[in-house]
Short mmCIF file of C-alpha atoms (C1' of nucleotides) in Angstrom, two decimals:
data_model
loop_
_atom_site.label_atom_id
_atom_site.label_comp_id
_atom_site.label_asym_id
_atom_site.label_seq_id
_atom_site.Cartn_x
_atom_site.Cartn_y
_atom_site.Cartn_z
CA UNK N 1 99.38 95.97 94.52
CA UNK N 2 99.19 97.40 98.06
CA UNK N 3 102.73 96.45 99.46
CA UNK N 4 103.81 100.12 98.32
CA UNK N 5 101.20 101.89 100.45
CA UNK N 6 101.79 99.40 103.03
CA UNK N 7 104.98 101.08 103.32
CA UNK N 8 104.43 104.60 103.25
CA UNK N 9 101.94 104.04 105.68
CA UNK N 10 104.65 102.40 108.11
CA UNK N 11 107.02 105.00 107.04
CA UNK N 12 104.98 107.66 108.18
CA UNK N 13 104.52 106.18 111.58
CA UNK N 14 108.25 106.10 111.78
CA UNK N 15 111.03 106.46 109.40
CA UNK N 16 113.94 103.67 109.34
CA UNK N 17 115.56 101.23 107.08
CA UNK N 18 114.84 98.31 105.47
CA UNK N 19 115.06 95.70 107.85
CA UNK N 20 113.42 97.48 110.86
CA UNK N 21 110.43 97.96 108.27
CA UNK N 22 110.98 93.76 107.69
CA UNK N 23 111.02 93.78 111.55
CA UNK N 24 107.90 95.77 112.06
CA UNK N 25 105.74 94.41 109.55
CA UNK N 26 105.65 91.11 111.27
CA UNK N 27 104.24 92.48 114.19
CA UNK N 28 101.74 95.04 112.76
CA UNK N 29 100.90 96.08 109.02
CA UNK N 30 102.38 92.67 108.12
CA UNK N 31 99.48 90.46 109.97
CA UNK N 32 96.96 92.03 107.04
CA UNK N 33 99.82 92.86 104.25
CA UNK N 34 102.92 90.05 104.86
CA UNK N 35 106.09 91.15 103.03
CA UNK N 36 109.31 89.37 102.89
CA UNK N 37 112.54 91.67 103.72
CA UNK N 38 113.55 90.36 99.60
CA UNK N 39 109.90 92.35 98.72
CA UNK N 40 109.99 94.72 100.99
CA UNK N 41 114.59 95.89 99.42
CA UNK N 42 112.85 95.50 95.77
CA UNK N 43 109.46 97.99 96.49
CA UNK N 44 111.79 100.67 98.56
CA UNK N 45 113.96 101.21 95.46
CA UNK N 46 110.95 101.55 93.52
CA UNK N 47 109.16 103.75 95.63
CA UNK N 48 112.59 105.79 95.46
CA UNK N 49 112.94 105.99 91.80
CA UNK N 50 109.36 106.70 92.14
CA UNK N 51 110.37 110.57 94.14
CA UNK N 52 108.14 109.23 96.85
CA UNK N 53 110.76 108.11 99.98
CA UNK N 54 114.73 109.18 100.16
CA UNK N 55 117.03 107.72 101.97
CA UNK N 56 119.96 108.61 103.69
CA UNK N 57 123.13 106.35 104.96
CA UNK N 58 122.59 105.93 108.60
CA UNK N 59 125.55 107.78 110.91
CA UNK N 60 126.95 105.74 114.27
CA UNK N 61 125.48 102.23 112.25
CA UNK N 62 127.21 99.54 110.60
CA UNK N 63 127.52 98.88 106.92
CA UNK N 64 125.35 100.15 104.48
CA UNK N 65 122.39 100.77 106.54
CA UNK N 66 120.21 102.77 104.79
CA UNK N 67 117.64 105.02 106.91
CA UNK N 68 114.21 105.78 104.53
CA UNK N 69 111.24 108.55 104.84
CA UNK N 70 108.73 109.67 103.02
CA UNK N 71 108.74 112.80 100.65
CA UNK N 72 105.79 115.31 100.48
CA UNK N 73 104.77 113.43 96.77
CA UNK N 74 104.67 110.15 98.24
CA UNK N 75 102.51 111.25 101.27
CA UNK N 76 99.96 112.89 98.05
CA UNK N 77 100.50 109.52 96.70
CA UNK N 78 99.26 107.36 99.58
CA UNK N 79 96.24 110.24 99.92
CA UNK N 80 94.98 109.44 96.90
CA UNK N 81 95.24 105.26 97.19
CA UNK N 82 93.48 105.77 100.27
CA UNK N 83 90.72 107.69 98.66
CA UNK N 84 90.71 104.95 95.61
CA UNK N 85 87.83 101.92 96.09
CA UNK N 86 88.77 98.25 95.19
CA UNK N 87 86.42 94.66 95.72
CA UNK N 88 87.28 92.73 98.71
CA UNK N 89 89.77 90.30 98.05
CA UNK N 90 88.86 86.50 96.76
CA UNK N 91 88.87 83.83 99.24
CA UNK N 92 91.09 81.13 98.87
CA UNK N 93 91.18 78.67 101.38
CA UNK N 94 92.66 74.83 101.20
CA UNK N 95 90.66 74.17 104.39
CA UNK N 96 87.15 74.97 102.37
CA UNK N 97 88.10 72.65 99.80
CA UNK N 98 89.45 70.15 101.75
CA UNK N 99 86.21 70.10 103.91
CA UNK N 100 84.09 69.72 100.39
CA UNK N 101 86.75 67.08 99.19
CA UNK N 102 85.89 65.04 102.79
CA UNK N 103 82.34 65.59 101.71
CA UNK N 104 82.72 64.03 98.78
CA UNK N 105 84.56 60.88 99.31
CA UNK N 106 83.91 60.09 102.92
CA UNK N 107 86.54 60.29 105.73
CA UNK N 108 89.84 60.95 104.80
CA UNK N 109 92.09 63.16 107.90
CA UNK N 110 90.38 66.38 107.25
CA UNK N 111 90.04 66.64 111.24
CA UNK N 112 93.74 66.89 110.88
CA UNK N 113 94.24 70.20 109.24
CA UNK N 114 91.28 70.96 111.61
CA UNK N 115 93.09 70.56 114.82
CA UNK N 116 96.15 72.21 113.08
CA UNK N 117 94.00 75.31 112.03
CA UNK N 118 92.44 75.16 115.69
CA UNK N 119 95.64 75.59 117.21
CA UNK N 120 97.37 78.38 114.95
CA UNK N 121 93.93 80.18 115.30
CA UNK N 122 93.62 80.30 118.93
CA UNK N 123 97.45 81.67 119.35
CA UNK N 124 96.57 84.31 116.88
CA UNK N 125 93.89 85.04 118.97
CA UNK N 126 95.73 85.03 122.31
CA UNK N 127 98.44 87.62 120.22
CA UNK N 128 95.96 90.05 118.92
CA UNK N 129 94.61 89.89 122.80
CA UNK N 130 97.78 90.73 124.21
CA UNK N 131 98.37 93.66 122.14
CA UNK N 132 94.73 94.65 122.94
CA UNK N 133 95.53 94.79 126.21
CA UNK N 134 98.68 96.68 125.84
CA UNK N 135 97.39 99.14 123.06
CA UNK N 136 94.21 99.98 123.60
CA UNK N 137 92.39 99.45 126.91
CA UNK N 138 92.18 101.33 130.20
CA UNK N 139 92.33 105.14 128.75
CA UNK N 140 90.81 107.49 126.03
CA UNK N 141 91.58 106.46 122.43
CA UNK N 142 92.36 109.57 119.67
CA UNK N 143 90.67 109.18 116.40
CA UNK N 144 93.90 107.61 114.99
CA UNK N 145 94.16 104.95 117.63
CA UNK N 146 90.52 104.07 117.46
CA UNK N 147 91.19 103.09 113.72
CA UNK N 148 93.70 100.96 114.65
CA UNK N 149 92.04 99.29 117.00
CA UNK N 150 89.21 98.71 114.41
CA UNK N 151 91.86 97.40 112.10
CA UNK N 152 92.97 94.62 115.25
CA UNK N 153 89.46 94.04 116.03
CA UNK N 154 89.29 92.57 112.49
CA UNK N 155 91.81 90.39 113.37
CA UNK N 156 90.35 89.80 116.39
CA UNK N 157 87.00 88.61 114.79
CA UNK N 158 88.38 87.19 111.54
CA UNK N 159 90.39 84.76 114.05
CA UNK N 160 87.65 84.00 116.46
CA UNK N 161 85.91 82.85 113.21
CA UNK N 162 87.98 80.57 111.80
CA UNK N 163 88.58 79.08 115.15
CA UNK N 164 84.59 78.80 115.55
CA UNK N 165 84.62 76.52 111.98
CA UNK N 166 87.14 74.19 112.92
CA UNK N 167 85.58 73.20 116.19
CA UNK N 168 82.06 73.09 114.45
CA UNK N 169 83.68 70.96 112.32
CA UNK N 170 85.65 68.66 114.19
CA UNK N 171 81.84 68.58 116.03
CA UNK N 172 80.80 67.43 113.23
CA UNK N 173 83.24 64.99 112.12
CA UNK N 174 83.04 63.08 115.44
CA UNK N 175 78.88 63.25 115.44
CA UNK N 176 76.92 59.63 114.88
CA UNK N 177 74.91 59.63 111.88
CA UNK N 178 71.24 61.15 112.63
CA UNK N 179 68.42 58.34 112.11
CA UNK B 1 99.02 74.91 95.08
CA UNK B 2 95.19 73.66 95.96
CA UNK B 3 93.63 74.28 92.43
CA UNK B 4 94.43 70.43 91.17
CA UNK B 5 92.73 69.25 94.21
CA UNK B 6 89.56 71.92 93.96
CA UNK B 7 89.51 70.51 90.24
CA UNK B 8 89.11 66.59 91.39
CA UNK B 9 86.85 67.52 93.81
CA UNK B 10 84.61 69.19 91.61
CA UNK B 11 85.32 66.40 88.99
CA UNK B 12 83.86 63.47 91.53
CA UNK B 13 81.32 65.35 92.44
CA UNK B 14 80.11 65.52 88.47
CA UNK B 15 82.26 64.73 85.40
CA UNK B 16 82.30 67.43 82.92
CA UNK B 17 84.18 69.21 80.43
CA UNK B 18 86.85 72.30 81.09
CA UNK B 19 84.65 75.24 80.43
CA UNK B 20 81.70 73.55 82.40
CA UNK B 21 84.08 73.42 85.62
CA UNK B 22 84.79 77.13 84.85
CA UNK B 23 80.94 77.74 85.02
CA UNK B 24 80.53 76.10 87.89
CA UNK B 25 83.47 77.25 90.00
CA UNK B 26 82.07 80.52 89.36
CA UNK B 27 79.08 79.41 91.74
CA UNK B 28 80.80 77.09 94.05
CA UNK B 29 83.89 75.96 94.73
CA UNK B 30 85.28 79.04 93.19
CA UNK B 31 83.95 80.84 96.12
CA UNK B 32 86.68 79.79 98.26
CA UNK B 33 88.85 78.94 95.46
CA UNK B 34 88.69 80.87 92.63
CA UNK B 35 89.93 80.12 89.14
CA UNK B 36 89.33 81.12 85.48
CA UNK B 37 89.44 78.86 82.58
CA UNK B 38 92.67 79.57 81.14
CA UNK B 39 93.99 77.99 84.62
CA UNK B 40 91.63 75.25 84.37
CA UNK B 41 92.26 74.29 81.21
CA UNK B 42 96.41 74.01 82.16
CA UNK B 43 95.88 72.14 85.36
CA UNK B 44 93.80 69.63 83.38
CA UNK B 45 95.83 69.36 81.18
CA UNK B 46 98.59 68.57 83.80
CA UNK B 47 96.44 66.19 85.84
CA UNK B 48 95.73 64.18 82.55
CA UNK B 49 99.72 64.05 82.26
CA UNK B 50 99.85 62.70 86.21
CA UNK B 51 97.43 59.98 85.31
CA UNK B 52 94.91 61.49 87.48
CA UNK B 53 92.06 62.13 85.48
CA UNK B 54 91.22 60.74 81.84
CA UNK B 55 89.46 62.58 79.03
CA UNK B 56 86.92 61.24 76.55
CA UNK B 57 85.83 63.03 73.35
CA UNK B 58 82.14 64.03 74.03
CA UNK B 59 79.85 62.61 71.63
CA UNK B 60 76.83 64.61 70.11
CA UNK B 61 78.72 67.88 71.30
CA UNK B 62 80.06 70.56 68.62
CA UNK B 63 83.55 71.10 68.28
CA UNK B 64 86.74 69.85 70.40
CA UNK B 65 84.81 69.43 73.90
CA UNK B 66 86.06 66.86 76.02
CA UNK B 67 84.51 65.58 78.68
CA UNK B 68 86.86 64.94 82.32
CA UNK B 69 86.92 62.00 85.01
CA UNK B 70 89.03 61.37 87.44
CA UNK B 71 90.92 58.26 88.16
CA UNK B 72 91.27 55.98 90.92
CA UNK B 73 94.84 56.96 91.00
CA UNK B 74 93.38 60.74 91.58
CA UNK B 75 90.76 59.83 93.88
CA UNK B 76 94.07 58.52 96.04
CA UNK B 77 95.64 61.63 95.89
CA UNK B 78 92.96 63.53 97.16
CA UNK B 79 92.58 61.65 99.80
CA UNK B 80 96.19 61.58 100.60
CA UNK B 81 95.66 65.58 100.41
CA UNK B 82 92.90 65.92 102.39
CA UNK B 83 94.62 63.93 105.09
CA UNK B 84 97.43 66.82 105.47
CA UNK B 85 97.55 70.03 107.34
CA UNK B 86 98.44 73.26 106.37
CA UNK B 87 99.01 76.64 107.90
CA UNK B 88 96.09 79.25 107.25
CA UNK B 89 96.36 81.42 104.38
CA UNK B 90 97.69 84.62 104.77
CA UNK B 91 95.51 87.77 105.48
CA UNK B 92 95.80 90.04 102.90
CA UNK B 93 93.52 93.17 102.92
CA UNK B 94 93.72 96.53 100.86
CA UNK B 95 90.98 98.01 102.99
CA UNK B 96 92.62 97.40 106.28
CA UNK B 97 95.96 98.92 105.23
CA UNK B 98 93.50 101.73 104.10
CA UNK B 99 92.55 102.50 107.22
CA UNK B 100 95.91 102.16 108.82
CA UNK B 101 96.81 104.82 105.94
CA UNK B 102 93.71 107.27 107.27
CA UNK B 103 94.36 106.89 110.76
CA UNK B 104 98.23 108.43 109.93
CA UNK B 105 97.18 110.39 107.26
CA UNK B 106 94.17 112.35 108.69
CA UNK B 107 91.07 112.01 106.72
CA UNK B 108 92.03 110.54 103.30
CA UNK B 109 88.53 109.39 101.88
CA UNK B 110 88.67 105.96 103.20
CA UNK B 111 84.74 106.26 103.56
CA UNK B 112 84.55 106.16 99.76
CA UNK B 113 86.26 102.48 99.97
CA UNK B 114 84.25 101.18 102.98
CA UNK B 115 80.71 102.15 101.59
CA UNK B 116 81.99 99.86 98.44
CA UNK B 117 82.96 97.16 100.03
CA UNK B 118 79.63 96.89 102.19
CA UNK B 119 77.39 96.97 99.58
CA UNK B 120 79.87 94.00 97.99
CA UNK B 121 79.78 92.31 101.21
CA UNK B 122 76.15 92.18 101.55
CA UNK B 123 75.32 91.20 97.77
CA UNK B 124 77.59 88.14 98.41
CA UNK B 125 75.74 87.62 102.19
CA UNK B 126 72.23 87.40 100.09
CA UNK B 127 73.73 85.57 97.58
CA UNK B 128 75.00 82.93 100.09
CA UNK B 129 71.59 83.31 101.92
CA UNK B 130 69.79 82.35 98.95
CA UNK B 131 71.84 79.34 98.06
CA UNK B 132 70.96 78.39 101.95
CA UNK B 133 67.51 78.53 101.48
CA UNK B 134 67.88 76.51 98.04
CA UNK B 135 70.14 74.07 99.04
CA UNK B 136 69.91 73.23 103.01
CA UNK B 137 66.93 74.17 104.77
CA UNK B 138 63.86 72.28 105.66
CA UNK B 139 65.08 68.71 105.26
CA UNK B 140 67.16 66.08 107.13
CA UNK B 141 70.91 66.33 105.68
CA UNK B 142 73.24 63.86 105.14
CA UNK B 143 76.70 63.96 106.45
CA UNK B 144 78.06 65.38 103.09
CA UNK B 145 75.57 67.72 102.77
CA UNK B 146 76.24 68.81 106.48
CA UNK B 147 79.57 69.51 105.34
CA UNK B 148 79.29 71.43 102.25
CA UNK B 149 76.62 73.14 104.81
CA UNK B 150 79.14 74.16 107.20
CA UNK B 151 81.76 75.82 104.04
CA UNK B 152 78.70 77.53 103.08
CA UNK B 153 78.42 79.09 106.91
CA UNK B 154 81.67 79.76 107.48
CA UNK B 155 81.25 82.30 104.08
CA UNK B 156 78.11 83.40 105.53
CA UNK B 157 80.22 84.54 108.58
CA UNK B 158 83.20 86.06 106.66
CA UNK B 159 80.72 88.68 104.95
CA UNK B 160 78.86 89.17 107.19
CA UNK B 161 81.97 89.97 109.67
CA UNK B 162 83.42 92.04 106.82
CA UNK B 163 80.50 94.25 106.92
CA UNK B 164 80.07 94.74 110.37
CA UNK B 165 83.76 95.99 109.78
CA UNK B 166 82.94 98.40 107.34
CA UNK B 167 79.76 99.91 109.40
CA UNK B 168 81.63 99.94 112.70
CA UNK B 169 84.25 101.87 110.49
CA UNK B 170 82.13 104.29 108.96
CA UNK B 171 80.27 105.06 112.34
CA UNK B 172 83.72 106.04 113.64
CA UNK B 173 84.60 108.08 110.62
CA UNK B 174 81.48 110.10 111.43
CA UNK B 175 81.57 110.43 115.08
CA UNK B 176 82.79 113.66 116.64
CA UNK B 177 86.20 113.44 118.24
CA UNK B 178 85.63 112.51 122.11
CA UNK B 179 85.79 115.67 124.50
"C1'" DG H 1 77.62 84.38 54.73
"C1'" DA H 2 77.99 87.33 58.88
"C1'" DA H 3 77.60 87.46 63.63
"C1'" DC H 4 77.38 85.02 67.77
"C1'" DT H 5 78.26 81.47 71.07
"C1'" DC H 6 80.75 77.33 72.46
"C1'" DA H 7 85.09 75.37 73.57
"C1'" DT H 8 89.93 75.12 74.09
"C1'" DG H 9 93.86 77.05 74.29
"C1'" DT H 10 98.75 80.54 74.07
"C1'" DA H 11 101.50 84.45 75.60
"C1'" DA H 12 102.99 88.24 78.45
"C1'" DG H 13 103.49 90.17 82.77
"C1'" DG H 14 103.22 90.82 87.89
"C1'" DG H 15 103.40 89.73 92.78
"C1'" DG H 16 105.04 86.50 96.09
"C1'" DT H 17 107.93 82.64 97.89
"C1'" DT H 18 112.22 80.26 98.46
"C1'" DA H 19 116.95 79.78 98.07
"C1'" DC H 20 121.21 81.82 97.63
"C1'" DA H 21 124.94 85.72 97.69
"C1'" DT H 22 127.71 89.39 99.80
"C1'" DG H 23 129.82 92.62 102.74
"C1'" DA H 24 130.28 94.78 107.33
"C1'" DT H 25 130.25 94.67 112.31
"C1'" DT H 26 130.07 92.62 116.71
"C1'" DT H 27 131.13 88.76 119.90
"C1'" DA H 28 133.40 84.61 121.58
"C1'" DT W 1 140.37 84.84 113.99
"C1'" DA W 2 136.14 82.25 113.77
"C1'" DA W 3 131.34 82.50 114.35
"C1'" DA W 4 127.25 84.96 114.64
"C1'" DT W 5 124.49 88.79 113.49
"C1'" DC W 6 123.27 92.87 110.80
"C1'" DA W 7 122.00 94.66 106.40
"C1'" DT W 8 121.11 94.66 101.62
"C1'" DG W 9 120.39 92.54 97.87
"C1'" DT W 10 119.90 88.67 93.20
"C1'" DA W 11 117.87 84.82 90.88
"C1'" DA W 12 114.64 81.17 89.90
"C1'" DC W 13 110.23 79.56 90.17
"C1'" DC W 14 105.15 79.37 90.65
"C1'" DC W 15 100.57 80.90 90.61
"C1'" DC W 16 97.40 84.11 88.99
"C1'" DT W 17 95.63 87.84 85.85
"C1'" DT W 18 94.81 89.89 81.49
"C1'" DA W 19 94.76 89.97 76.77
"C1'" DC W 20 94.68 87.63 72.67
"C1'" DA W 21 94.05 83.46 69.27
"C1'" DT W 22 91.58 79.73 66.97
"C1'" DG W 23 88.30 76.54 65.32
"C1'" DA W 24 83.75 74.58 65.28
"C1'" DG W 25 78.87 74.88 65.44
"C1'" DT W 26 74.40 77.87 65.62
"C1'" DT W 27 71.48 81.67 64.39
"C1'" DC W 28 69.95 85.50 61.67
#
DNA sequence: GAACTCATGTAAGGGGTTACATGATTTA
DNA sequence: TAAATCATGTAACCCCTTACATGAGTTC
């Protein structure tokens, strides 16, 4: 139940409508919180019944553009979430039981999702790098961009990771029996 | 949509009733796919309809336990399963959009979260550590074994990524801003 | 026989995904 | 004016979570 916050965060960054928040999120919050534009429509009307954004019709843009910001309550609002504690989120991963299922009746493709993984991992990576680069090197960080970078060097690790485990895997897979 | 697949699995590795899976999801498979019994019981009851697995009445057991095994045809589908790829799951973490929210917000109390979640973090890490020790050290393995080894790793690395996250984080929260 | 555990379910509700709908504006 | 894009939604479905229900054995 964090899409809300999600948005007031990107709200606060920088007001706009709908879509641009579809827009953003799949370059930034959205890599650790994905919303759909359909989610994203339903949640702003709540969080505007709520008294926590307004919007206002955009001037000089077409149709029925909608530009959004948050309001003093919903700023109180995210304050407190921020302050709240939660447990980390379960794991669920087909790959993990797919590995065990391989395990358990001998080969049968796993090294297939593997290499598939491999792949989507490793561009992830070379994303996250690029913005890296772009973001964050070569100058003095303030205390609000080093967070952020903490937040991509998540990614950053949680990516490496993943890659690591497929290619220890697929190491694995193509390794003789021991004697 | 993995849960059926977790369940036969599980089910080859040992037949056994519904609330018996339940127990020992809750230290195993569950880990990276997590389910409770009310679930269980409905996919079983679905695979049953499929023709995947087949129930017998337990004998010398109170009440209406029955006891699960899966099928040839079920074996077949796992395999045909295990032999497809899928993209990764998405990321989806409360404590990173916290931070996001603190480095907009100013401090929010984000500390409160991350102090949580590393104590959670490294219960899981021991717990994992423990099962290591148990299960998978001092002894040849087998090439199953070495597999369920590696799933066991690669949740060994997720915690203890996670809380490297969270000290890195709370070192930064208590830093002095840079001159 | 009352309380507890074992064992199997049913029901309600929420968040997320996918597919579809609709109107307005720009572009060819 | 036809097609493409912008912009905002609706509806159906699925999985998961939480709370509750029920019967059968065991223990005090």
């Amino acid at each position: 139940m964090s899409l809300p916050h999600a948005l007031l965060t990107s709200l606060l960054e920088r007001p706009c409508s709908g879509l641009d928040l579809a827009r953003r999120f799949d370059r930034s919050i959205g890599f650790f919180w994905p919303a759909s534009h359909q989610q994203i429509y339903k949640e702003l009307g709540r969080l505007e019944q709520a008294g926590w954004v307004a919007s206002t019709a955009a001037e000089g843009a077409r149709g029925r553009k909608k530009i959004y910001q948050v309001l003093p309550a919903g700023r109180d609002e995210l304050r407190r979430w921020t302050g709240t504690a939660e447990d980390p989120p379960p794991l669920r991963d087909a790959l993990l039981v797919r590995l065990r299922a391989e395990a358990v009746l001998g080969p049968a493709g796993v090294a297939g999702d593997l290499r598939h993984r491999l792949e989507r991992h490793r561009r992830q990576l070379a994303l996250y790098r690029e913005i890296e680069q772009r973001d964050f090197s070569g100058r003095e960080l303030s205390r609000a961009e080093r967070l952020q970078y903490l937040v991509l060097q998540s990614g950053l690790a949680t990516e490496a990771q993943q890659a690591a485990l497929c290619e220890q895997a697929l190491e694995l897979l193509s390794a003789p029996e021991p004697d």
